[in-house]
Short mmCIF file of C-alpha atoms in Angstrom, two decimals:
data_model
loop_
_atom_site.label_atom_id
_atom_site.label_comp_id
_atom_site.label_asym_id
_atom_site.label_seq_id
_atom_site.Cartn_x
_atom_site.Cartn_y
_atom_site.Cartn_z
CA MET A 1 -47.45 -1.58 -35.46
CA ASN A 2 -47.89 -5.31 -35.85
CA ALA A 3 -48.24 -8.02 -33.24
CA THR A 4 -44.71 -9.32 -33.71
CA THR A 5 -43.30 -5.87 -33.00
CA GLU A 6 -45.49 -5.46 -29.88
CA PHE A 7 -44.41 -8.90 -28.69
CA TYR A 8 -40.71 -8.13 -28.98
CA GLN A 9 -41.15 -4.73 -27.35
CA THR A 10 -42.88 -6.38 -24.39
CA LEU A 11 -40.42 -9.27 -24.21
CA SER A 12 -37.38 -6.90 -24.25
CA SER A 13 -38.85 -4.66 -21.57
CA MET A 14 -39.79 -7.52 -19.29
CA SER A 15 -36.52 -9.33 -19.89
CA PHE A 16 -34.31 -6.42 -18.97
CA THR A 17 -36.50 -5.47 -16.00
CA LEU A 18 -36.37 -9.03 -14.61
CA LEU A 19 -32.65 -9.14 -15.30
CA GLY A 20 -32.20 -6.05 -13.12
CA ILE A 21 -34.41 -7.49 -10.38
CA TRP A 22 -32.47 -10.78 -10.52
CA PHE A 23 -29.18 -8.99 -10.06
CA ALA A 24 -30.63 -6.93 -7.18
CA VAL A 25 -31.85 -10.10 -5.48
CA MET A 26 -28.43 -11.63 -5.86
CA GLN A 27 -26.85 -8.53 -4.37
CA PHE A 28 -29.31 -8.41 -1.42
CA ALA A 29 -28.31 -12.03 -0.70
CA ASN A 30 -25.21 -10.54 0.96
CA GLY A 31 -22.91 -12.16 -1.59
CA SER A 32 -23.72 -15.63 -0.26
CA TRP A 33 -24.66 -16.64 -3.78
CA ARG A 34 -20.95 -16.36 -4.66
CA GLY A 35 -19.81 -18.60 -1.81
CA ASP A 36 -20.70 -21.81 -3.66
CA PRO A 37 -19.16 -22.01 -7.22
CA GLN A 38 -22.01 -24.25 -8.42
CA ARG A 39 -24.65 -21.87 -7.01
CA HIS A 40 -22.82 -18.84 -8.52
CA ARG A 41 -22.79 -20.64 -11.94
CA ALA A 42 -26.46 -21.47 -11.67
CA ASN A 43 -27.41 -17.88 -10.80
CA LEU A 44 -25.44 -16.51 -13.75
CA HIS A 45 -27.20 -19.13 -16.00
CA ILE A 46 -30.52 -17.80 -14.78
CA ALA A 47 -29.49 -14.37 -15.78
CA LEU A 48 -28.86 -15.59 -19.36
CA HIS A 49 -32.60 -16.45 -19.55
CA PHE A 50 -33.46 -12.79 -19.18
CA PHE A 51 -30.50 -11.16 -20.95
CA LEU A 52 -30.71 -13.23 -24.17
CA PRO A 53 -34.43 -12.78 -24.90
CA GLY A 54 -34.11 -9.01 -24.22
CA PHE A 55 -31.09 -8.64 -26.45
CA LEU A 56 -32.54 -10.81 -29.22
CA GLY A 57 -35.90 -8.91 -28.98
CA LEU A 58 -34.00 -5.61 -29.44
CA SER A 59 -32.22 -6.92 -32.55
CA ALA A 60 -35.63 -8.02 -33.97
CA LEU A 61 -36.95 -4.51 -33.33
CA LEU A 62 -33.86 -2.77 -34.79
CA SER A 63 -33.78 -4.69 -38.03
CA GLY A 64 -35.17 -2.66 -40.92
CA ASN A 65 -37.29 -5.47 -42.34
CA PRO A 66 -38.27 -7.76 -39.45
CA ASP A 67 -39.63 -10.54 -41.65
CA SER A 68 -36.51 -11.09 -43.64
CA GLY A 69 -33.86 -8.87 -42.01
CA LEU A 70 -30.23 -9.95 -42.05
CA LEU A 71 -29.61 -8.14 -38.73
CA TRP A 72 -32.03 -10.14 -36.54
CA ARG A 73 -31.13 -13.41 -38.25
CA SER A 74 -27.37 -12.80 -37.66
CA VAL A 75 -27.88 -11.85 -34.06
CA PHE A 76 -30.16 -14.81 -33.36
CA VAL A 77 -27.66 -17.28 -34.88
CA LEU A 78 -24.66 -15.75 -33.02
CA GLY A 79 -26.50 -15.31 -29.67
CA GLY A 80 -27.97 -18.78 -30.02
CA LEU A 81 -24.60 -20.43 -30.70
CA VAL A 82 -22.97 -18.71 -27.75
CA ALA A 83 -25.92 -19.67 -25.51
CA VAL A 84 -25.88 -23.29 -26.78
CA ALA A 85 -22.24 -23.53 -25.77
CA GLU A 86 -22.96 -22.00 -22.35
CA SER A 87 -25.93 -24.26 -21.73
CA LEU A 88 -23.95 -27.35 -22.67
CA SER A 89 -21.21 -26.23 -20.25
CA PHE A 90 -23.93 -25.70 -17.57
CA LEU A 91 -25.24 -29.16 -18.25
CA GLN A 92 -21.79 -30.58 -17.36
CA LEU A 93 -21.91 -29.38 -13.74
CA SER A 94 -21.28 -32.31 -11.44
CA ARG A 95 -23.59 -31.05 -8.68
CA ALA A 96 -26.43 -29.03 -10.11
CA PRO A 97 -28.87 -27.11 -7.93
CA PHE A 98 -32.69 -27.36 -8.08
CA GLY A 99 -33.08 -31.13 -8.07
CA LEU A 100 -34.97 -33.07 -10.78
CA ALA A 101 -36.92 -30.04 -12.06
CA GLY A 102 -33.68 -28.12 -12.52
CA GLN A 103 -32.17 -31.07 -14.35
CA VAL A 104 -35.11 -31.14 -16.80
CA LEU A 105 -34.73 -27.40 -17.40
CA ARG A 106 -30.99 -27.83 -17.93
CA MET A 107 -31.61 -30.49 -20.58
CA LEU A 108 -34.30 -28.31 -22.26
CA ASP A 109 -31.99 -25.28 -22.60
CA PRO A 110 -29.66 -26.58 -25.38
CA VAL A 111 -32.76 -27.91 -27.34
CA LEU A 112 -34.48 -24.56 -27.20
CA LEU A 113 -31.37 -22.66 -28.11
CA THR A 114 -30.47 -24.96 -30.97
CA LEU A 115 -33.97 -24.53 -32.34
CA MET A 116 -33.52 -20.75 -32.16
CA VAL A 117 -30.42 -21.04 -34.33
CA VAL A 118 -32.25 -23.26 -36.84
CA ALA A 119 -35.28 -20.93 -36.97
CA ALA A 120 -33.03 -17.96 -37.76
CA VAL A 121 -31.94 -19.60 -41.05
CA LEU A 122 -35.39 -20.77 -42.13
CA PRO A 123 -36.59 -19.31 -45.40
CA GLU A 124 -39.75 -17.25 -45.51
CA GLY A 125 -42.99 -19.03 -46.46
CA LEU A 126 -41.90 -22.43 -45.26
CA PHE A 127 -44.60 -22.45 -42.51
CA LEU A 128 -47.83 -20.61 -41.85
CA VAL A 129 -45.90 -18.36 -39.44
CA THR A 130 -42.78 -16.34 -40.22
CA PRO A 131 -39.33 -17.39 -38.88
CA LEU A 132 -39.42 -14.27 -36.67
CA GLN A 133 -42.69 -15.47 -35.11
CA ILE A 134 -41.10 -18.90 -34.54
CA GLU A 135 -38.21 -17.10 -32.82
CA GLY A 136 -40.73 -15.27 -30.71
CA MET A 137 -42.20 -18.53 -29.50
CA LEU A 138 -38.81 -19.94 -28.77
CA THR A 139 -37.47 -16.82 -26.97
CA GLY A 140 -40.72 -16.72 -25.01
CA LEU A 141 -40.16 -20.29 -23.90
CA LEU A 142 -36.54 -19.48 -22.93
CA PHE A 143 -37.89 -16.57 -20.91
CA MET A 144 -40.48 -18.81 -19.24
CA SER A 145 -37.87 -21.39 -18.39
CA GLY A 146 -35.93 -18.58 -16.73
CA LEU A 147 -38.91 -17.84 -14.55
CA CYS A 148 -39.05 -21.52 -13.71
CA TYR A 149 -35.36 -21.41 -12.65
CA VAL A 150 -36.09 -18.34 -10.49
CA TRP A 151 -39.06 -20.11 -8.82
CA LEU A 152 -36.91 -23.18 -8.09
CA ALA A 153 -34.14 -20.84 -6.71
CA PHE A 154 -36.62 -19.22 -4.30
CA ALA A 155 -38.24 -22.51 -3.35
CA GLU A 156 -34.96 -24.20 -2.51
CA PRO A 157 -34.31 -24.42 1.21
CA ALA A 158 -31.64 -22.18 2.68
CA PRO A 159 -28.34 -23.90 3.47
CA PRO A 160 -27.85 -24.71 7.12
CA THR A 161 -26.25 -21.96 9.13
CA PRO A 162 -22.93 -23.08 10.68
CA GLN A 163 -23.14 -23.16 14.45
CA PRO A 164 -20.33 -21.39 16.35
CA PRO A 165 -18.11 -23.82 18.34
CA HIS A 166 -18.96 -24.17 22.01
#
């Protein structure tokens, strides 16, 4: 087993585990995350940062020839294009959560995802690393930015509790 295979096994496992934990956290928030449409949208966008690397990692593992496989390249292009569209839509939110740090992450998302699409169509031997290794770096960065989003979500102060009328 090579290092790229081990990386994608680890990334997929961690991604799907954290996706499940993120959904559990949202459920334990008593549904309050659904009360604000902007917050709901942001929380779903965070989930993309765990679902997409896990799914792409699985496609890399399932392709017969990981270094030049048509399967992983096709899935990375399709998944990347859908995610670029989603991240551009998320960037359009008028009132985004998480302040300046969240804004920087929101602007980074379409760049990372576009680079993932480009890397999927690179020919072999163009760089010292394979296109699949480049994809690993990019999906790893996408996963890490998801962790940053989660940290910002937990660091954000709770909304004020409405006081009952006297």
